[in-house]
Short mmCIF file of C-alpha atoms in Angstrom, two decimals:
data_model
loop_
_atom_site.label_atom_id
_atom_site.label_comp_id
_atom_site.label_asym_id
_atom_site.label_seq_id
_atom_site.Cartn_x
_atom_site.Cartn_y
_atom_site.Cartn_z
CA UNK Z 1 -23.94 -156.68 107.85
CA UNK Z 2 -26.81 -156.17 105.18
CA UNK Z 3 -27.19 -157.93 101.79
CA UNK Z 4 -26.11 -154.85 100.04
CA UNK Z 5 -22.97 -154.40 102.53
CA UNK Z 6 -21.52 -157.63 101.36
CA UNK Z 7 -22.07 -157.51 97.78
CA UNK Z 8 -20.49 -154.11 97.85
CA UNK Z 9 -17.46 -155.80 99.69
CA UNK Z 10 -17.59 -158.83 97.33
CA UNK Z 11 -17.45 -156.05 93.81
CA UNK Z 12 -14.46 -153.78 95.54
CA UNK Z 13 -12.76 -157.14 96.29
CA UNK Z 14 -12.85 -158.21 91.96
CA UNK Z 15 -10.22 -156.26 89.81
CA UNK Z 16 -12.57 -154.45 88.02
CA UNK Z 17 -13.23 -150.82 86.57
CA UNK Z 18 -14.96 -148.64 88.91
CA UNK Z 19 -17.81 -148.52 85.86
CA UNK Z 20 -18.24 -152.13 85.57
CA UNK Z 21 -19.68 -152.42 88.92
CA UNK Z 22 -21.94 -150.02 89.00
CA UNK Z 23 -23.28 -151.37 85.97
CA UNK Z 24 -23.68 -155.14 87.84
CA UNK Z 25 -25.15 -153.09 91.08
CA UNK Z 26 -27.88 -151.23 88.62
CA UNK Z 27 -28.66 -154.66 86.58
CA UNK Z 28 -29.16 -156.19 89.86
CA UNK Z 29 -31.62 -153.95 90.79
CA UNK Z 30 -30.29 -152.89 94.45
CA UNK Z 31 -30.65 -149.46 95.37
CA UNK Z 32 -29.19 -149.87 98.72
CA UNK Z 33 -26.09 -151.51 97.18
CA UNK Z 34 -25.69 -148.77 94.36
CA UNK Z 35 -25.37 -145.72 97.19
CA UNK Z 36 -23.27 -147.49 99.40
CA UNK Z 37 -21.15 -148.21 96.25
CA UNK Z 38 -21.61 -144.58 94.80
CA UNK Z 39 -20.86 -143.09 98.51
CA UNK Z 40 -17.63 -145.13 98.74
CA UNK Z 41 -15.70 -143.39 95.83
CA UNK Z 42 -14.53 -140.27 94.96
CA UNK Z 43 -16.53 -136.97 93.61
CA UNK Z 44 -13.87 -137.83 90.81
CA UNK Z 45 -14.14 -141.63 90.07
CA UNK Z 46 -18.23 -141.01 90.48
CA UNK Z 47 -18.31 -138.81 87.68
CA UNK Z 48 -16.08 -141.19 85.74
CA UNK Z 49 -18.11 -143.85 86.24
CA UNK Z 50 -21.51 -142.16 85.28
CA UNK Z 51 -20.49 -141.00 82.47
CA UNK Z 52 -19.14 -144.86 80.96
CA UNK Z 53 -22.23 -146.50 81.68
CA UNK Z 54 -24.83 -146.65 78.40
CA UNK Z 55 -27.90 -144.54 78.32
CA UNK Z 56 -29.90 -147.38 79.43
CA UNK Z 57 -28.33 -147.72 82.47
CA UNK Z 58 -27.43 -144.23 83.38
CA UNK Z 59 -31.51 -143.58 83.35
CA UNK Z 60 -32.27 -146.37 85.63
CA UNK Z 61 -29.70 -145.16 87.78
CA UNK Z 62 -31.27 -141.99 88.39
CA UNK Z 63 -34.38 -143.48 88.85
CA UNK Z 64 -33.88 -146.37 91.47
CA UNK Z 65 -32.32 -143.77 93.53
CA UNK Z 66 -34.22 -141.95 95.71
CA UNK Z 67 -34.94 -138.18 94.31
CA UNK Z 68 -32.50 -136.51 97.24
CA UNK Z 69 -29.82 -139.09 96.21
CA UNK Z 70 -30.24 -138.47 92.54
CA UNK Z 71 -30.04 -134.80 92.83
CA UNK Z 72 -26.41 -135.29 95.23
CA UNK Z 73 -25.30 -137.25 91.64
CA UNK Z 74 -26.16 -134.60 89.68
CA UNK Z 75 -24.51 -132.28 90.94
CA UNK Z 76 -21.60 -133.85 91.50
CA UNK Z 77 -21.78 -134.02 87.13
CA UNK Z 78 -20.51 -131.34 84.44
CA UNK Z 79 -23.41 -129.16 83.61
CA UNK Z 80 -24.17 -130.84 80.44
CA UNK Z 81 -23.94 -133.92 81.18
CA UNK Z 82 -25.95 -133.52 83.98
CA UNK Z 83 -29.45 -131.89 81.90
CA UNK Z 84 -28.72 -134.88 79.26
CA UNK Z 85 -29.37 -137.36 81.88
CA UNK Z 86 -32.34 -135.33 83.65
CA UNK Z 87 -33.75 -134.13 79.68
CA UNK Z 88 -33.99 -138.34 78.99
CA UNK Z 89 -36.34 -139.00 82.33
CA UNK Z 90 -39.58 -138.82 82.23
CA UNK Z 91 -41.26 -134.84 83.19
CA UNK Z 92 -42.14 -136.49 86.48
CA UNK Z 93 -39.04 -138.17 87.53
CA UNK Z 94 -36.91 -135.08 86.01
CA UNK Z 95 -38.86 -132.81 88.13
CA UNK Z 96 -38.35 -134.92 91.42
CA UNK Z 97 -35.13 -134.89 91.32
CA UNK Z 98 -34.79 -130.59 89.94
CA UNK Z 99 -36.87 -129.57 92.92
CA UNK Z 100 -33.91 -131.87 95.11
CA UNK Z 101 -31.34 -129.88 93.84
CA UNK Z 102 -29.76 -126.41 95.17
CA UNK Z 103 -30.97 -123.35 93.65
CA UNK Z 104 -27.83 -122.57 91.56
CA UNK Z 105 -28.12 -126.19 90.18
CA UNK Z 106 -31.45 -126.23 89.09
CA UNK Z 107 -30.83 -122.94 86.92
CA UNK Z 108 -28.10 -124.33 85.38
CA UNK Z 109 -29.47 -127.46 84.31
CA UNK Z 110 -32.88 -126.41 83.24
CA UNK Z 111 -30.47 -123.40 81.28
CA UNK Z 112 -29.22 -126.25 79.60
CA UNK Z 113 -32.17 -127.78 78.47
CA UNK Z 114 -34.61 -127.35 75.16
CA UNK Z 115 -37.73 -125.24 75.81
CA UNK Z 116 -40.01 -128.23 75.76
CA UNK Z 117 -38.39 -130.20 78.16
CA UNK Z 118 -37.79 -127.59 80.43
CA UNK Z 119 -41.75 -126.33 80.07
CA UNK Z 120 -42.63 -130.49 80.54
CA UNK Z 121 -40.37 -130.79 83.59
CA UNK Z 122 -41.83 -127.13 85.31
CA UNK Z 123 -45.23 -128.19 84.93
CA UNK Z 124 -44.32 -131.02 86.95
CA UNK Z 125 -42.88 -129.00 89.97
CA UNK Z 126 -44.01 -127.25 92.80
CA UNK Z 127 -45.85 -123.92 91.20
CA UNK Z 128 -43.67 -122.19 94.00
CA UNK Z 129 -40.06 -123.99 92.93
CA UNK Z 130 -41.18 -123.85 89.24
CA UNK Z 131 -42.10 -120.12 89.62
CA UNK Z 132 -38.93 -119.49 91.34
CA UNK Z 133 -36.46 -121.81 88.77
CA UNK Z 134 -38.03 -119.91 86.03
CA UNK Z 135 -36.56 -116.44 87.56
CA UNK Z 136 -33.00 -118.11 88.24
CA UNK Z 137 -32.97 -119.25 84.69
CA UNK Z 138 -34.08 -116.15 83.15
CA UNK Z 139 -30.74 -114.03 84.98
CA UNK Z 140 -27.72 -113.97 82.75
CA UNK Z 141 -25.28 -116.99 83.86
CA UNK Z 142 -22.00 -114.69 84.08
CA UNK Z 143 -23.97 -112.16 86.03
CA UNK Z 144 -25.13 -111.86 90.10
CA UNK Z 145 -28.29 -112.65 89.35
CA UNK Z 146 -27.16 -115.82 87.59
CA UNK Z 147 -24.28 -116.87 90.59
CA UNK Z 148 -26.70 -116.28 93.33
CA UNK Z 149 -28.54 -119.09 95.32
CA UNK Z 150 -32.39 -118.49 96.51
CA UNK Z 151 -31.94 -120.80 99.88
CA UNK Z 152 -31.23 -117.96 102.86
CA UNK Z 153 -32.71 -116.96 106.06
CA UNK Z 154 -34.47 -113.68 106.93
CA UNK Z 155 -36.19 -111.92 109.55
CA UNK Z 156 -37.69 -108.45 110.05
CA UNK Z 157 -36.02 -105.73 111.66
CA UNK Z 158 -38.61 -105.51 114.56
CA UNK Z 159 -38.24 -108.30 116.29
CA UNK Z 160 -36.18 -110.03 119.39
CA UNK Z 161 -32.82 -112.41 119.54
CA UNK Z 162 -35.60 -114.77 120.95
CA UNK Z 163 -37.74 -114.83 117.93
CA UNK Z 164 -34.74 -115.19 116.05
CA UNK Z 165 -33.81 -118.54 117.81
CA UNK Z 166 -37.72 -119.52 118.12
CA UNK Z 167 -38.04 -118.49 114.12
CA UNK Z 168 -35.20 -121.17 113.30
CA UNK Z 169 -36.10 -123.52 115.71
CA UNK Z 170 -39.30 -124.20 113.59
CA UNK Z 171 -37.67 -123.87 110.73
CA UNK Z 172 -35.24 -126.24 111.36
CA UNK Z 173 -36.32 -129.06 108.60
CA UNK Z 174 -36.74 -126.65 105.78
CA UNK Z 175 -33.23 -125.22 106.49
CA UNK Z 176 -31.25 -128.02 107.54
CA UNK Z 177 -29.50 -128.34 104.07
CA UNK Z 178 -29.01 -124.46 103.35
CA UNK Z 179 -25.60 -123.25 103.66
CA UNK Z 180 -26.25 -120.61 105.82
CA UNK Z 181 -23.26 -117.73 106.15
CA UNK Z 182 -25.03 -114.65 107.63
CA UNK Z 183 -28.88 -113.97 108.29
CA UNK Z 184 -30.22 -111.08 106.58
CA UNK Z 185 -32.42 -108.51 108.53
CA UNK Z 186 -35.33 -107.08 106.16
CA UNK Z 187 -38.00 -104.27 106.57
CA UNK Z 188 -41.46 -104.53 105.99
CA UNK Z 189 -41.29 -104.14 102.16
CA UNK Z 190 -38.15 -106.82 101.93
CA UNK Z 191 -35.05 -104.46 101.49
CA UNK Z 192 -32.26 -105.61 103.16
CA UNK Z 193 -31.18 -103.28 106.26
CA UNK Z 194 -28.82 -105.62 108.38
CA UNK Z 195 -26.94 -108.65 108.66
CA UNK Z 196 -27.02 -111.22 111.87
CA UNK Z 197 -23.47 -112.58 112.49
CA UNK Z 198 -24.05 -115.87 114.39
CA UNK Z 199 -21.56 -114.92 117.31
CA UNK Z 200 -23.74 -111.59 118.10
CA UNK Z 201 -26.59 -113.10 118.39
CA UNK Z 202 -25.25 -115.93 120.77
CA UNK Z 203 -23.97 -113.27 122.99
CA UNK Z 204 -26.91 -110.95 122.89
CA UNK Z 205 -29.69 -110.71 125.64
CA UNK Z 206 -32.95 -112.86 124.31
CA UNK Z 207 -34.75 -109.69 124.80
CA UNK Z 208 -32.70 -107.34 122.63
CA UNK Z 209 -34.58 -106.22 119.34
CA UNK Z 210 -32.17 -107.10 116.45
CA UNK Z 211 -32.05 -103.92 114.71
CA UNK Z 212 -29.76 -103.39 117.44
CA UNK Z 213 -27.56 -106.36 117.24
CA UNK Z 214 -27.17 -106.47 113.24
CA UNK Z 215 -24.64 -104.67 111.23
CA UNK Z 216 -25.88 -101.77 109.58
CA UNK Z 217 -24.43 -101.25 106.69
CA UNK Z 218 -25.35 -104.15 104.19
CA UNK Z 219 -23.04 -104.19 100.90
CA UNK Z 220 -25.75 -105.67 98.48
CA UNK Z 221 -25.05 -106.86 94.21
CA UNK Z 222 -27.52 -105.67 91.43
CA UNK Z 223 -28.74 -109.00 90.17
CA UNK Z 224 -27.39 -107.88 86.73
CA UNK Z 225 -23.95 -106.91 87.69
CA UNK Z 226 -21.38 -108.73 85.56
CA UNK Z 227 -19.46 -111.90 86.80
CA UNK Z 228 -16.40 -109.32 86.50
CA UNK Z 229 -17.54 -106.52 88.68
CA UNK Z 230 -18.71 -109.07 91.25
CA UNK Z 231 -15.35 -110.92 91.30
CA UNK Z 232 -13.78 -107.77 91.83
CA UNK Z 233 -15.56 -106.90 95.13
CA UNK Z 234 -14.66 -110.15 96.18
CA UNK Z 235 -10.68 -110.07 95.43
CA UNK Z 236 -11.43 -106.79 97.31
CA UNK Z 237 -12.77 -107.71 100.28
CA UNK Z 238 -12.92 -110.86 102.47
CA UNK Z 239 -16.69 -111.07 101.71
CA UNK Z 240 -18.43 -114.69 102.52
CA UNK Z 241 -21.35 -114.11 100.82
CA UNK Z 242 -22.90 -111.38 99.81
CA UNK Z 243 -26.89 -110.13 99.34
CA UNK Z 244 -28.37 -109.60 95.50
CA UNK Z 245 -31.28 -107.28 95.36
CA UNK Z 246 -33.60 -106.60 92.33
CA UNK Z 247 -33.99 -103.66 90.52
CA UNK Z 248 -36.85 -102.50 93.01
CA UNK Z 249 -34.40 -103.18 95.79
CA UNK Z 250 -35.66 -106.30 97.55
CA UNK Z 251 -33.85 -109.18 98.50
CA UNK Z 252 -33.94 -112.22 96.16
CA UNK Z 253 -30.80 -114.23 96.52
CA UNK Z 254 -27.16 -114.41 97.66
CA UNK Z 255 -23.96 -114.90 95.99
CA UNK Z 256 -21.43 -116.80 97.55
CA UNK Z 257 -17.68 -116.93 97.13
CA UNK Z 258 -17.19 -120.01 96.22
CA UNK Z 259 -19.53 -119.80 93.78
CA UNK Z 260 -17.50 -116.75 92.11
CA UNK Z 261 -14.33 -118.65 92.32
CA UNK Z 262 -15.56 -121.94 90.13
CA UNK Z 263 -17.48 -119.29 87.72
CA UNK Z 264 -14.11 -117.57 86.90
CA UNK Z 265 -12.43 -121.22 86.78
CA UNK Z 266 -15.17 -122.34 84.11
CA UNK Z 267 -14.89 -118.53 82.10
CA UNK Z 268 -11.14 -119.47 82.03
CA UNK Z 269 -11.83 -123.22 80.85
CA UNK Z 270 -13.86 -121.46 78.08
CA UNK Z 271 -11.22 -119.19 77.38
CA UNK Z 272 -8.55 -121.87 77.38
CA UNK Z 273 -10.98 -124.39 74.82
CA UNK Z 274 -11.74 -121.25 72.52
CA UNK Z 275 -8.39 -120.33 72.00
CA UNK Z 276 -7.66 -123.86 71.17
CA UNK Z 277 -10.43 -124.02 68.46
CA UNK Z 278 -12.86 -125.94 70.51
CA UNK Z 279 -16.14 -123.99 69.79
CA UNK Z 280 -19.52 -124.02 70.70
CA UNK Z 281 -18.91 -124.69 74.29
CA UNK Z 282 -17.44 -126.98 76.42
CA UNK Z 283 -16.57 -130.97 75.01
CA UNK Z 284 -15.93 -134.25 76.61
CA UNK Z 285 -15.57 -137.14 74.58
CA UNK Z 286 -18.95 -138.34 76.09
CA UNK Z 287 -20.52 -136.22 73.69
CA UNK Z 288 -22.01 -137.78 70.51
CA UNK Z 289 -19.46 -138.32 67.87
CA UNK Z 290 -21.38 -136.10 65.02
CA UNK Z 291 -21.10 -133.09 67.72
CA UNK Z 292 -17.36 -133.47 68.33
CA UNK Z 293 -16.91 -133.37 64.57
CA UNK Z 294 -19.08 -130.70 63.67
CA UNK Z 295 -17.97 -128.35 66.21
CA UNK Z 296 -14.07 -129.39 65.03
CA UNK Z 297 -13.99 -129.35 61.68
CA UNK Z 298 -15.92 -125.73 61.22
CA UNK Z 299 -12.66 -124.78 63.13
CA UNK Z 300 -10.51 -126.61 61.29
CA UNK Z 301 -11.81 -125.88 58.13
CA UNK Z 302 -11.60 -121.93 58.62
CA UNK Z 303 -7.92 -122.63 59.41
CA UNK Z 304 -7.21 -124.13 56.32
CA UNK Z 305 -8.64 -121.02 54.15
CA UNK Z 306 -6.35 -118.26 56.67
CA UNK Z 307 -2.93 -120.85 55.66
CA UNK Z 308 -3.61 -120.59 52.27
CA UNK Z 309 -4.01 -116.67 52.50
CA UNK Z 310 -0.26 -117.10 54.27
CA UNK Z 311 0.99 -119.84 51.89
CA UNK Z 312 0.59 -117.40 49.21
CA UNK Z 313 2.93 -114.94 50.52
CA UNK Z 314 5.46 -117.64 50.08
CA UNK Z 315 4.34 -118.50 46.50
CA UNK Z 316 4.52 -114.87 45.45
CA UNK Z 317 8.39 -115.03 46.35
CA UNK Z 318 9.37 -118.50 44.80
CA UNK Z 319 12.02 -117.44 42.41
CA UNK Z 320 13.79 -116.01 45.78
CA UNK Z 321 12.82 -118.81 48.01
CA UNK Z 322 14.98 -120.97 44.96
CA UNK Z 323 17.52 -118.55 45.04
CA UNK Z 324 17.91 -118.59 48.80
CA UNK Z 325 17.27 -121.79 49.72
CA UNK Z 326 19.15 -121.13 53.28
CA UNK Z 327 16.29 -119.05 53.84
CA UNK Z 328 13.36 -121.89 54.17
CA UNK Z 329 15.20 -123.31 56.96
CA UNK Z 330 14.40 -120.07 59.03
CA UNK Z 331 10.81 -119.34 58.08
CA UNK Z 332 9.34 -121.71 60.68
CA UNK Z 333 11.46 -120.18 63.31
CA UNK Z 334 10.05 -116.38 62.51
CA UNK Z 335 6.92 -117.81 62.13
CA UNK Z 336 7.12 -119.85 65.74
CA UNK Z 337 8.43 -117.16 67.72
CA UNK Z 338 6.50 -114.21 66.53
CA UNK Z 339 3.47 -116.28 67.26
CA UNK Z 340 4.84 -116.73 70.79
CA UNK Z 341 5.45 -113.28 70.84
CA UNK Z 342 2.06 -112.64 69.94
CA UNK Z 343 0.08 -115.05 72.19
CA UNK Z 344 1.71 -113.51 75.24
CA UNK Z 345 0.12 -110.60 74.48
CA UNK Z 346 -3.30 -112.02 73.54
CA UNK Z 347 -2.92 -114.40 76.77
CA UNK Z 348 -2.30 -110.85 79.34
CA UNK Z 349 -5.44 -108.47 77.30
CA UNK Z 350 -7.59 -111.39 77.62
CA UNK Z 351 -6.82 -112.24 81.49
CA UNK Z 352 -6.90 -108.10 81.92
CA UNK Z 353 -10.54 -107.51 80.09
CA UNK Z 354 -11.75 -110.57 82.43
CA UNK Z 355 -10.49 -108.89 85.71
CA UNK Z 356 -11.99 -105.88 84.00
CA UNK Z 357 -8.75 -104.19 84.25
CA UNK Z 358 -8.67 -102.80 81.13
CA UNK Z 359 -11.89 -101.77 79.11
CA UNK Z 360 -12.36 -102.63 75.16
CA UNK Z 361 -12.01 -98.88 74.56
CA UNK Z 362 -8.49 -98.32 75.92
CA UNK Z 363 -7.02 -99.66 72.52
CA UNK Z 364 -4.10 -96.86 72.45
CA UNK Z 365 -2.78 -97.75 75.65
CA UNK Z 366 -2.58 -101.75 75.18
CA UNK Z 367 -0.95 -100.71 71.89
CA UNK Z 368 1.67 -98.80 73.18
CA UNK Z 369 2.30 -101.08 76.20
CA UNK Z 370 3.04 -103.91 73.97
CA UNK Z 371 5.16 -101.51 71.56
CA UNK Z 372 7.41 -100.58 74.17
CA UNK Z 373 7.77 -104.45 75.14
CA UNK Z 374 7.67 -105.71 71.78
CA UNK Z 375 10.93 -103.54 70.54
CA UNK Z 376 13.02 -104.80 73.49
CA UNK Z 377 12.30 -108.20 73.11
CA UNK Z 378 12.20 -107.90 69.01
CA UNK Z 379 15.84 -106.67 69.45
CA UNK Z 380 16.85 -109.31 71.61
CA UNK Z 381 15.56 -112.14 69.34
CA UNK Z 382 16.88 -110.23 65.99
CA UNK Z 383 20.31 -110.48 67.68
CA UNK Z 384 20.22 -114.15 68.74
CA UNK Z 385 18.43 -115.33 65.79
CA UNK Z 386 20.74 -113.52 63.62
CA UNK Z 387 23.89 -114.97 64.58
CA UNK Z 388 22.90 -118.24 65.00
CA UNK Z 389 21.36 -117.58 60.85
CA UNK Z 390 25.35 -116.38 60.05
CA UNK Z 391 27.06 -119.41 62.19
CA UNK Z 392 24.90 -122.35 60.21
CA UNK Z 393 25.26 -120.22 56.93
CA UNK Z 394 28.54 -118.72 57.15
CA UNK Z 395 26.84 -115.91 55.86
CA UNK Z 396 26.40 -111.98 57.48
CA UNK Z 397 24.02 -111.09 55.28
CA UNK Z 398 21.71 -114.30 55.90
CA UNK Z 399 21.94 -113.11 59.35
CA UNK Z 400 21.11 -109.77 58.53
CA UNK Z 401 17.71 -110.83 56.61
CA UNK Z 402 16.51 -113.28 59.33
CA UNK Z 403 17.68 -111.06 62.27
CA UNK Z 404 15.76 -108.16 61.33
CA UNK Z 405 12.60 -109.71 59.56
CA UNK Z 406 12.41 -111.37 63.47
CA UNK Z 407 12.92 -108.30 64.95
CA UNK Z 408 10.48 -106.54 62.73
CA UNK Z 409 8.02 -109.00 63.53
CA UNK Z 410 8.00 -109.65 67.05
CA UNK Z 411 7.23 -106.14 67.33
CA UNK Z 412 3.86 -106.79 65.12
CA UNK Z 413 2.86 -109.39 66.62
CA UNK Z 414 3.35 -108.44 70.62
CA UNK Z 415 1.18 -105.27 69.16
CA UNK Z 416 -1.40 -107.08 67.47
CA UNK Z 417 -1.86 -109.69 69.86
CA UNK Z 418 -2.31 -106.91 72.64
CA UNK Z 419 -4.87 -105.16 70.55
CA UNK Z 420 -6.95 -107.89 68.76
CA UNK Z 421 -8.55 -109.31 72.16
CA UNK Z 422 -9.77 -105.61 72.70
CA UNK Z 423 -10.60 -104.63 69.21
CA UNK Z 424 -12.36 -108.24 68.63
CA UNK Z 425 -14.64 -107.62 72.23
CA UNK Z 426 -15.49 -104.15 70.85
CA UNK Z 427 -17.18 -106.06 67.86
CA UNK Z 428 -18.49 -108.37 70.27
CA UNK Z 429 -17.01 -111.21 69.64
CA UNK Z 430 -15.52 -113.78 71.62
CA UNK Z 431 -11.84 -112.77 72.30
CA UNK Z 432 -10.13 -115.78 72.96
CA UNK Z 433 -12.14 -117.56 70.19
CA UNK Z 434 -11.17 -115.16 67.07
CA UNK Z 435 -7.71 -113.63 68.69
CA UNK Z 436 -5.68 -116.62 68.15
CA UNK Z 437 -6.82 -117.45 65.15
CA UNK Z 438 -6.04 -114.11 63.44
CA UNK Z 439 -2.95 -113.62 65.23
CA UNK Z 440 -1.53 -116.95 63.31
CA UNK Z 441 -2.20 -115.43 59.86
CA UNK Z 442 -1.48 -111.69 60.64
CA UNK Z 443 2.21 -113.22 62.21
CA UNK Z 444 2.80 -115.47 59.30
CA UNK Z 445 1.90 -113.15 56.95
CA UNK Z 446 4.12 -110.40 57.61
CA UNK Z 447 6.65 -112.71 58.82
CA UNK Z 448 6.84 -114.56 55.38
CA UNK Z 449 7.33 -111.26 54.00
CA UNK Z 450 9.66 -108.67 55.57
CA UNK Z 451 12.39 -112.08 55.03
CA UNK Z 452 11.33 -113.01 51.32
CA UNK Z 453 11.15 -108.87 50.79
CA UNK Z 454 14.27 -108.09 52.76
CA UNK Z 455 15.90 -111.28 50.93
CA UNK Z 456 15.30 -110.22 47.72
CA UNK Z 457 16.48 -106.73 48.15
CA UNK Z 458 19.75 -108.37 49.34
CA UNK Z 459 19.91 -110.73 46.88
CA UNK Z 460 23.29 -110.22 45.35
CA UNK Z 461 24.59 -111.05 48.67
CA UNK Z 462 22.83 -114.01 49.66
CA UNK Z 463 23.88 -116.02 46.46
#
């Protein structure tokens, strides 16, 4: 057993934080001991403990490690945090460890990055791997194009299963770390014509030219076609991986399934934050403080002007709110279950326009969907929420108000919040970032006032 063995054993042995090691290991100054340490713990716990250690030592980190075992860290990172550790290293360091990672990787940390650090850390790359991260980054990230890795294998159509074998054979160290799924068969110009299944080739003769071994027909992805459109292919098909071409045709990358599957996780992450008021991206509490303010309180803020726009519904109706005092008790409850109302239907257009099941246009139809819905249910809750309003009153006509006003307004609301994701994305703006948020104050609004209206009209027998 090596030095580095034992004082690994001797830190998992101390009741300490997975963080506090590290930082020893790294102050130490033993490379050897900080990847046996780092390759002992979970994708999970690494991240964790990355992202406690200072600056300081999160930079020398990355740079006692060697540049392949750097670039495994990185990516084992959120996306942001991963370009604010590689943006703090020097061009040259950065850039040894970019050109390390896969090709999917590298676009979306140098996407991440400010102009000049990007431009500083490609002029320290391979022209060829700058040349070729500068493409990747330039593809839209929720689009083929921007899902697609650059590392796959092709060969021309006019050769033999032998050359195929000989080809990878001396290939064999620049392809060692590509996840391969299929080899792609290309003519002379670089359009794809065929894919090479592994098991065909294994069983064909050596001699056999491969245009006669490959599968023909070759379904291929625009590089621009939308995250949405791709997903769908997928859900339709038991696709691996599939081929992105260019707009003249040729063969530049290849999306793969997985890759789909965590890019519609992270769209519904976004979703999720947005609708929760966290804009301006994703945020983890690793993020400076100023940041986690700003981004909160512009939020926030907003919120406050749209519940004074509802609170003066209320103040409009005080000398009925006195009169009725019963009635304040069930404001919160028309207000809290119209906005449930509502968000269902916000929640369904949202997860429909991302499936691309329904288009922005097709307003009419969401709106009558929800109408149909929204009257069943409203008549439902107007019953229940009315006789529970006459058993704490004692009062029909109590029951009456609140029933209906929740009635009303569960129809609004399942409407509105069916239409707003759809009439908000024709405007283009995020859905699940403004939905929500106008939802609240159309609910409120109109909930507030069909029971302060309906109460006043019925005010003789309320008293």
């Amino acid at each position: 057993m090596n030095d580095s063995d034992e004082m690994v054993r001797d830190l998992e042995a101390e009741d300490a934080r997975p963080w506090e090691k590290l930082e020893r290991l790294i102050e130490a100054g033993r490379p050897s001991a900080v990847e046996s340490f780092l390759d002992g713990l979970r994708w999970s716990e690494r991240a964790r403990a990355i992202s406690r250690l200072d600056d300081d030592n999160q930079d020398r980190l990355l740079t006692m490690l060697s540049p392949e075992e750097a670039a495994e860290l990185v990516e084992t990172l959120p996306e942001h945090e991963a370009a604010e550790l590689i943006e703090r290293l020097e061009p040259g360091d950065a850039a040894s460890i970019v050109e390390e990672l896969d090709s999917d990787h590298q676009a979306d940390v140098l996407g991440h990055l400010e102009t000049e650090s990007a431009e500083a850390i490609y002029a320290q790359m391979d022209p060829g791997e700058a040349a070729e991260a500068r493409s990747l980054v330039e593809h839209d990230p929720q689009s083929a194009g921007g899902l697609m890795v650059t590392e796959f294998v092709t060969f021309r159509d006019d050769i033999t299963v032998h050359d195929v074998f000989t080809g990878l054979r001396d290939r064999r160290s620049e392809i060692a770390e590509y996840d391969i799924q299929y080899l792609y068969v290309v003519d002379a110009i670089g359009h794809p014509v065929g894919v090479l299944r592994a098991r065909d080739l294994l069983l064909a003769p050596a001699s056999q030219k491969i245009a006669e071994v490959m599968i023909r027909e070759v379904r291929v992805l625009p590089a621009e076609l939308s995250l949405q459109e791709v997903a769908q292919i997928f859900e339709e098909h038991a696709y691996v991986g599939l081929p992105v071409v260019d707009k003249r045709g040729m063969l530049i990358g290849v999306v793969r399934r997985r890759a789909v599957d965590e890019a519609l996780v992270d769209e519904s992450d976004a979703a999720f934050l947005a609708s929760k008021g966290i804009i301006g991206g994703e945020e983890y509490r690793t993020h400076p403080l100023g940041i986690r303010v700003r981004r909160r309180l512009s939020w926030l803020s907003l919120n406050v002007m749209l519940n004074l726009v509802s609170a003066s519904v209320i103040a409009l109706n005080q000398d009925t709110l006195r009169e009725v005092v019963a009635l304040a008790v069930f404001l919160p409850i028309l207000s809290d279950m119209s906005g449930c109302a509502g968000q269902q239907a916000v929640a369904v257009s949202i997860r429909e326009l991302t499936l691309g099941l329904v288009r922005h246009t097709e307003i009419l139809r969401v709106v009558l969907k929800e109408v149909a819905t929204g009257i069943i249910n409203g008549l439902s809750l107007a019953v229940v929420v009315g006789l529970v309003a006459w058993a704490w009153d004692g009062n029909p006509y109590l029951g009456l108000v609140v029933g209906t006003a929740q009635g009303i307004n569960i129809v609004i609301s399942a409407t509105a919040g069916g239409m707003l994701p759809l009439l908000v994305k024709r405007l283009g703006f995020d859905p699940a970032l403004v939905s929500g948020l106008i939802l609240t104050t159309v609910t409120d609004m109109c909930g507030f006032f069909l029971a302060l209206t309906f109460a006043a009209q019925m005010l003789p027998y309320l008293k």
